[in-house]
Coordinates of N, CA and C in Angstrom, one line a residue:
X14 N -18.1 83.9 51.4 CA -17.1 84.8 52.0 C -15.8 84.1 52.2
X15 N -14.7 84.8 52.1 CA -13.4 84.2 52.2 C -12.6 85.1 53.2
X16 N -11.9 84.4 54.1 CA -10.9 85.0 54.9 C -9.6 84.3 54.6
X17 N -8.5 85.0 54.7 CA -7.2 84.4 54.3 C -6.1 85.0 55.1
X18 N -5.1 84.2 55.2 CA -3.8 84.6 55.8 C -2.9 85.0 54.6
X19 N -2.7 86.3 54.4 CA -2.1 86.8 53.2 C -0.6 87.2 53.4
X20 N 0.2 86.9 52.5 CA 1.6 87.4 52.5 C 1.7 88.5 51.5
X21 N 2.2 89.7 51.9 CA 2.3 90.8 51.0 C 3.6 91.0 50.3
X22 N 3.6 91.6 49.1 CA 4.8 91.7 48.3 C 5.4 93.1 48.3
X23 N 6.7 93.1 47.9 CA 7.4 94.4 47.9 C 6.7 95.4 47.0
X24 N 7.1 96.7 47.1 CA 6.5 97.8 46.4 C 6.6 97.6 44.9
X25 N 7.7 97.1 44.3 CA 7.8 97.0 42.9 C 6.9 95.9 42.3
X26 N 6.8 94.7 43.0 CA 6.0 93.7 42.6 C 4.5 94.1 42.7
X27 N 4.2 94.7 43.8 CA 2.8 95.2 44.0 C 2.4 96.2 42.9
X28 N 3.3 97.1 42.5 CA 3.0 98.0 41.4 C 2.8 97.3 40.1
X29 N 3.6 96.3 39.8 CA 3.5 95.6 38.6 C 2.2 94.8 38.5
X30 N 1.8 94.2 39.6 CA 0.5 93.4 39.6 C -0.7 94.4 39.6
X31 N -0.6 95.5 40.3 CA -1.7 96.5 40.2 C -1.8 97.0 38.7
X32 N -0.7 97.2 38.0 CA -0.7 97.6 36.6 C -1.4 96.5 35.8
X33 N -1.1 95.3 36.1 CA -1.8 94.2 35.4 C -3.3 94.2 35.6
X34 N -3.7 94.4 36.9 CA -5.1 94.5 37.2 C -5.8 95.6 36.4
X35 N -5.2 96.8 36.4 CA -5.8 97.9 35.6 C -5.8 97.6 34.1
X36 N -4.8 96.9 33.6 CA -4.8 96.6 32.1 C -6.0 95.6 31.8
X37 N -6.2 94.6 32.7 CA -7.3 93.7 32.5 C -8.7 94.5 32.6
X38 N -8.8 95.3 33.6 CA -10.0 96.1 33.8 C -10.3 96.9 32.6
X39 N -9.2 97.6 32.0 CA -9.4 98.4 30.9 C -9.9 97.6 29.6
X40 N -9.6 96.3 29.6 CA -10.0 95.4 28.5 C -11.4 94.8 28.8
X41 N -12.0 95.2 30.0 CA -13.3 94.6 30.3 C -13.2 93.3 31.0
X42 N -12.1 92.9 31.5 CA -11.9 91.7 32.2 C -11.7 92.0 33.7
X43 N -12.7 91.6 34.5 CA -12.7 92.1 35.9 C -11.5 91.5 36.7
X44 N -10.7 92.3 37.4 CA -9.6 91.9 38.1 C -9.9 91.9 39.6
X45 N -9.0 91.4 40.4 CA -9.1 91.5 41.9 C -9.1 92.9 42.3
X46 N -8.4 93.8 41.6 CA -8.4 95.2 41.9 C -9.7 95.9 41.8
X47 N -10.5 95.5 40.8 CA -11.8 96.1 40.6 C -12.9 95.5 41.4
X48 N -12.7 94.4 42.1 CA -13.7 93.8 42.9 C -14.1 94.7 44.0
X49 N -13.2 95.3 44.7 CA -13.3 96.4 45.6 C -11.9 96.9 45.9
X50 N -11.8 98.1 46.5 CA -10.5 98.7 46.6 C -9.7 98.2 47.8
X51 N -10.1 97.1 48.5 CA -9.4 96.7 49.7 C -8.3 95.7 49.4
X52 N -8.4 95.0 48.2 CA -7.4 93.9 48.0 C -6.0 94.5 47.7
X53 N -5.0 93.8 48.2 CA -3.6 94.0 47.8 C -3.1 92.8 47.1
X54 N -2.1 92.9 46.2 CA -1.5 91.7 45.7 C -0.9 90.9 46.8
X55 N -1.1 89.6 46.8 CA -0.7 88.8 47.9 C -0.6 87.3 47.4
X56 N 0.0 86.5 48.3 CA 0.0 85.1 48.2 C -0.6 84.6 49.5
X57 N -1.7 83.8 49.4 CA -2.4 83.3 50.6 C -1.8 82.0 51.1
X58 N -1.5 81.9 52.3 CA -1.0 80.7 53.0 C -2.1 79.8 53.5
X59 N -3.2 80.4 53.8 CA -4.4 79.7 54.3 C -5.6 80.5 54.0
X60 N -6.8 79.8 53.8 CA -8.0 80.4 53.6 C -9.2 79.5 54.1
X61 N -10.3 80.2 54.5 CA -11.5 79.5 55.0 C -12.6 80.5 54.9
X62 N -13.8 80.0 55.2 CA -15.0 80.9 55.3 C -14.8 81.9 56.4
X63 N -14.2 81.5 57.5 CA -13.9 82.4 58.6 C -12.6 82.0 59.2
X64 N -11.8 83.0 59.5 CA -10.5 82.8 60.3 C -10.5 83.9 61.4
X65 N -10.4 83.4 62.6 CA -10.3 84.4 63.7 C -8.9 85.0 63.7
X66 N -8.8 86.3 63.5 CA -7.4 86.9 63.4 C -6.7 86.9 64.7
X67 N -7.4 86.9 65.8 CA -6.7 86.9 67.1 C -6.1 85.5 67.4
X68 N -6.8 84.4 67.0 CA -6.3 83.1 67.1 C -5.1 82.8 66.2
X69 N -5.1 83.4 65.0 CA -4.0 83.3 64.1 C -2.8 84.0 64.7
X70 N -3.0 85.2 65.2 CA -1.9 86.0 65.8 C -1.3 85.2 66.9
X71 N -2.1 84.7 67.8 CA -1.6 83.9 68.9 C -0.8 82.6 68.4
X72 N -1.4 81.9 67.5 CA -0.8 80.7 67.0 C 0.6 81.0 66.3
X73 N 0.7 82.1 65.6 CA 1.9 82.4 64.9 C 2.8 83.4 65.5
X74 N 2.6 83.6 66.8 CA 3.5 84.5 67.6 C 5.0 84.0 67.5
X75 N 5.9 84.8 67.0 CA 7.3 84.5 66.8 C 7.6 83.9 65.5
X76 N 6.7 83.6 64.6 CA 6.9 83.1 63.3 C 7.2 84.3 62.4
X77 N 8.3 84.3 61.7 CA 8.6 85.5 60.9 C 7.7 85.7 59.7
X78 N 6.9 84.7 59.3 CA 5.9 84.8 58.2 C 6.5 85.3 56.9
X79 N 7.7 84.8 56.6 CA 8.3 85.0 55.3 C 8.9 86.3 55.0
X80 N 8.9 87.2 56.0 CA 9.5 88.6 55.7 C 10.9 88.4 55.2
X81 N 11.2 89.0 54.0 CA 12.5 88.9 53.4 C 12.6 87.7 52.5
X82 N 11.6 86.8 52.5 CA 11.7 85.6 51.6 C 11.4 86.0 50.1
X83 N 12.3 85.7 49.2 CA 12.1 85.9 47.8 C 11.2 84.9 47.2
X84 N 10.3 85.4 46.3 CA 9.4 84.5 45.6 C 9.4 84.8 44.1
X85 N 9.3 83.8 43.3 CA 9.3 84.1 41.9 C 8.0 83.6 41.3
X86 N 7.4 84.4 40.4 CA 6.2 84.0 39.7 C 6.6 83.8 38.2
X87 N 6.4 82.6 37.7 CA 6.9 82.2 36.4 C 5.9 81.7 35.4
X88 N 4.6 81.6 35.9 CA 3.6 81.0 35.0 C 2.2 81.5 35.5
X89 N 1.3 81.4 34.6 CA -0.1 81.8 34.9 C -0.9 80.5 34.9
X90 N -2.0 80.5 35.7 CA -2.8 79.3 35.8 C -4.3 79.7 36.0
X91 N -5.1 78.7 36.0 CA -6.6 78.9 36.2 C -7.1 77.8 37.1
X92 N -7.9 78.2 38.1 CA -8.7 77.3 38.9 C -10.1 77.2 38.3
X93 N -10.7 76.0 38.6 CA -12.2 75.9 38.2 C -12.9 77.1 38.8
X94 N -13.8 77.6 38.0 CA -14.6 78.7 38.5 C -14.1 80.1 37.9
X95 N -13.2 80.0 36.9 CA -12.8 81.2 36.2 C -11.8 82.0 37.0
X96 N -11.1 81.4 38.0 CA -10.1 82.1 38.8 C -8.7 82.1 38.0
X97 N -8.2 83.3 37.8 CA -6.9 83.4 37.1 C -5.8 83.9 38.1
X98 N -4.6 83.3 38.0 CA -3.6 83.6 38.9 C -2.2 83.5 38.3
X99 N -1.2 84.1 39.0 CA 0.2 84.0 38.7 C 0.7 82.9 39.6
X100 N 1.4 81.9 39.1 CA 1.9 80.8 39.9 C 3.3 81.1 40.5
X101 N 3.4 80.9 41.8 CA 4.6 81.1 42.6 C 5.4 79.8 42.5
X102 N 6.6 79.9 42.1 CA 7.5 78.7 42.0 C 7.8 78.2 43.5
X103 N 7.6 76.9 43.6 CA 7.8 76.3 45.0 C 9.3 76.3 45.3
X104 N 9.6 76.6 46.5 CA 11.0 76.5 47.0 C 10.9 75.8 48.3
X105 N 12.0 75.2 48.8 CA 12.1 74.6 50.1 C 11.7 75.6 51.2
X106 N 12.2 76.8 51.1 CA 11.9 77.8 52.1 C 10.4 78.1 52.2
X107 N 9.8 78.3 51.1 CA 8.3 78.6 51.0 C 7.5 77.4 51.6
X108 N 7.9 76.2 51.2 CA 7.2 75.0 51.7 C 7.4 74.9 53.2
X109 N 8.6 75.2 53.7 CA 8.9 75.1 55.1 C 8.0 76.1 55.9
X110 N 7.9 77.3 55.4 CA 7.1 78.3 56.0 C 5.6 77.9 56.1
X111 N 5.2 77.4 55.0 CA 3.8 76.9 54.9 C 3.5 75.8 55.9
X112 N 4.4 74.9 56.0 CA 4.3 73.8 56.9 C 4.2 74.3 58.4
X113 N 5.1 75.2 58.7 CA 5.2 75.7 60.1 C 3.8 76.4 60.4
X114 N 3.4 77.2 59.5 CA 2.1 78.0 59.7 C 1.0 77.0 59.9
X115 N 0.9 76.0 59.1 CA -0.3 75.1 59.2 C -0.2 74.2 60.5
X116 N 1.0 73.8 60.8 CA 1.2 73.1 62.1 C 0.7 73.9 63.3
X117 N 1.2 75.2 63.3 CA 0.8 76.1 64.4 C -0.8 76.3 64.4
X118 N -1.3 76.6 63.2 CA -2.8 76.8 63.1 C -3.5 75.6 63.6
X119 N -3.1 74.4 63.1 CA -3.8 73.2 63.5 C -3.7 72.9 65.0
X120 N -2.6 73.2 65.6 CA -2.4 73.0 67.1 C -3.3 73.9 67.9
X121 N -3.7 75.1 67.3 CA -4.6 76.0 68.0 C -6.0 75.9 67.5
X122 N -6.3 74.9 66.7 CA -7.7 74.7 66.3 C -8.2 75.6 65.2
X123 N -7.3 76.3 64.5 CA -7.7 77.1 63.4 C -7.9 76.3 62.2
X124 N -9.1 76.1 61.7 CA -9.4 75.2 60.5 C -9.3 76.1 59.3
X125 N -8.7 75.5 58.2 CA -8.6 76.1 56.9 C -9.1 75.1 55.9
X126 N -9.4 75.6 54.7 CA -9.8 74.7 53.6 C -8.8 73.7 53.3
X127 N -9.2 72.5 52.9 CA -8.3 71.4 52.6 C -7.3 71.7 51.5
X128 N -7.7 72.4 50.5 CA -6.8 72.7 49.4 C -5.8 73.7 49.7
X129 N -5.7 74.3 50.9 CA -4.6 75.2 51.3 C -3.7 74.4 52.3
X130 N -4.0 73.2 52.6 CA -3.1 72.5 53.6 C -1.9 71.9 52.9
X131 N -0.8 71.7 53.7 CA 0.4 71.1 53.1 C 0.1 69.9 52.3
X132 N 0.8 69.8 51.2 CA 0.6 68.7 50.2 C -0.4 68.9 49.2
X133 N -1.3 69.9 49.4 CA -2.4 70.2 48.4 C -2.3 71.7 47.9
X134 N -1.6 72.5 48.6 CA -1.6 74.0 48.3 C -0.9 74.3 47.0
X135 N -1.5 75.1 46.2 CA -0.8 75.7 45.0 C -0.5 77.1 45.3
X136 N 0.7 77.5 45.5 CA 1.1 78.9 45.8 C 0.8 79.8 44.6
X137 N 0.0 80.8 44.8 CA -0.4 81.7 43.7 C -0.7 83.1 44.2
X138 N -0.7 84.0 43.2 CA -1.2 85.4 43.4 C -2.4 85.6 42.5
X139 N -3.6 85.7 43.2 CA -4.8 85.8 42.4 C -4.8 87.1 41.6
X140 N -5.2 87.0 40.3 CA -5.4 88.1 39.4 C -6.9 88.5 39.2
X141 N -7.7 87.4 39.1 CA -9.1 87.6 38.9 C -9.9 86.4 39.4
X142 N -11.1 86.7 40.0 CA -11.9 85.7 40.5 C -13.0 85.3 39.5
X143 N -13.1 86.0 38.4 CA -14.3 85.7 37.5 C -14.0 86.2 36.0
X144 N -13.0 85.6 35.4 CA -12.7 85.9 34.0 C -13.8 85.2 33.2
X145 N -14.4 85.9 32.3 CA -15.4 85.3 31.4 C -14.7 84.3 30.5
X146 N -15.2 83.1 30.3 CA -14.6 82.1 29.6 C -14.2 82.5 28.2
X147 N -15.0 83.3 27.4 CA -14.5 83.7 26.1 C -13.2 84.5 26.0
X148 N -12.9 85.1 27.1 CA -11.7 86.0 27.1 C -10.5 85.4 28.0
X149 N -10.7 84.2 28.5 CA -9.6 83.6 29.3 C -8.3 83.6 28.6
X150 N -8.2 83.2 27.4 CA -7.0 83.2 26.6 C -6.3 84.6 26.6
X151 N -7.1 85.6 26.3 CA -6.6 87.0 26.3 C -6.1 87.4 27.6
X152 N -6.8 87.0 28.7 CA -6.4 87.4 30.0 C -5.0 86.7 30.4
X153 N -4.9 85.4 30.0 CA -3.7 84.7 30.3 C -2.5 85.3 29.5
X154 N -2.7 85.7 28.3 CA -1.7 86.3 27.5 C -1.2 87.6 28.2
X155 N -2.2 88.4 28.7 CA -1.8 89.6 29.4 C -1.0 89.3 30.6
X156 N -1.3 88.3 31.4 CA -0.5 87.9 32.5 C 0.9 87.5 32.2
X157 N 1.0 86.8 31.1 CA 2.3 86.3 30.6 C 3.3 87.5 30.3
X158 N 2.7 88.7 30.0 CA 3.5 89.9 29.7 C 4.2 90.4 30.9
X159 N 3.8 90.1 32.1 CA 4.4 90.6 33.3 C 5.4 89.6 33.9
X160 N 5.4 88.4 33.3 CA 6.3 87.4 33.8 C 7.6 87.3 33.1
X161 N 8.7 86.9 33.8 CA 8.7 86.5 35.2 C 8.7 87.7 36.1
X162 N 8.2 87.5 37.3 CA 8.1 88.5 38.3 C 8.7 88.0 39.6
X163 N 9.8 88.7 40.1 CA 10.4 88.3 41.3 C 10.0 89.3 42.4
X164 N 9.6 88.8 43.6 CA 9.1 89.6 44.7 C 9.8 89.2 46.0
X165 N 9.7 90.1 46.9 CA 10.1 89.8 48.3 C 8.9 89.9 49.2
X166 N 8.7 89.0 50.1 CA 7.6 89.1 51.1 C 8.0 90.2 52.1
X167 N 7.0 91.1 52.3 CA 7.3 92.2 53.2 C 6.4 92.3 54.4
X168 N 5.3 91.5 54.4 CA 4.4 91.5 55.6 C 3.3 90.5 55.4
X169 N 2.5 90.4 56.4 CA 1.4 89.5 56.4 C 0.2 90.0 57.2
X170 N -1.0 89.5 56.9 CA -2.2 89.9 57.6 C -3.2 88.8 57.5
X171 N -4.2 88.8 58.4 CA -5.4 88.1 58.2 C -6.4 89.1 57.6
X172 N -7.0 88.7 56.4 CA -7.9 89.6 55.8 C -9.2 88.9 55.5
X173 N -10.3 89.6 55.8 CA -11.7 89.2 55.4 C -12.4 90.4 55.0
X174 N -12.3 90.7 53.7 CA -12.8 92.0 53.3 C -14.3 92.2 53.4
X175 N -15.1 91.1 53.3 CA -16.5 91.1 53.5 C -16.9 91.6 54.9
X176 N -16.0 91.2 55.9 CA -16.3 91.6 57.3 C -15.5 92.8 57.7
X177 N -14.8 93.4 56.8 CA -13.9 94.6 57.0 C -12.8 94.3 58.1
X178 N -12.2 93.1 58.0 CA -11.2 92.6 58.9 C -9.9 92.7 58.2
X179 N -8.9 93.4 58.8 CA -7.5 93.4 58.3 C -6.6 93.5 59.5
X180 N -6.1 92.3 59.9 CA -5.3 92.2 61.1 C -3.9 92.0 60.7
X181 N -3.0 93.0 60.8 CA -1.6 92.8 60.5 C -1.0 91.9 61.5
X182 N -0.1 91.0 61.0 CA 0.6 90.1 61.8 C 2.1 90.4 61.9

């Protein structure tokens, strides 16, 4: 199970990513959209097996969580385990937000996976968690068709879909 601190994208970027999800699904490539209907296109700042949404809300009280921050997706990537994603270009503002969030979470004892911590995090928007290896090239080509994609962060939440948790921050 995965819980995450998610940053949500503006309406146009969300529409474009959902269109990509549907195109992949139509080609028999499972997307995050077909996993279940709860996912929204997002960029995760932190993830773990469990994240207490109330502890996160307390730790991040007063942090604007990137609202209004522009982000650009200019490349596609793959993590081990057949995870396909759109890569978010790193900016000083995005890294500063990430650092503040993790400093506050750490101070409040909220633990996250090591690969989401400052210095290790790869900012991305997940497209699929399980692309079959024989069609990975096809899936990447489909992702490249929507790039570049510019978005604005419009909101944030702690989400754990397996536990039906969605706490807006």
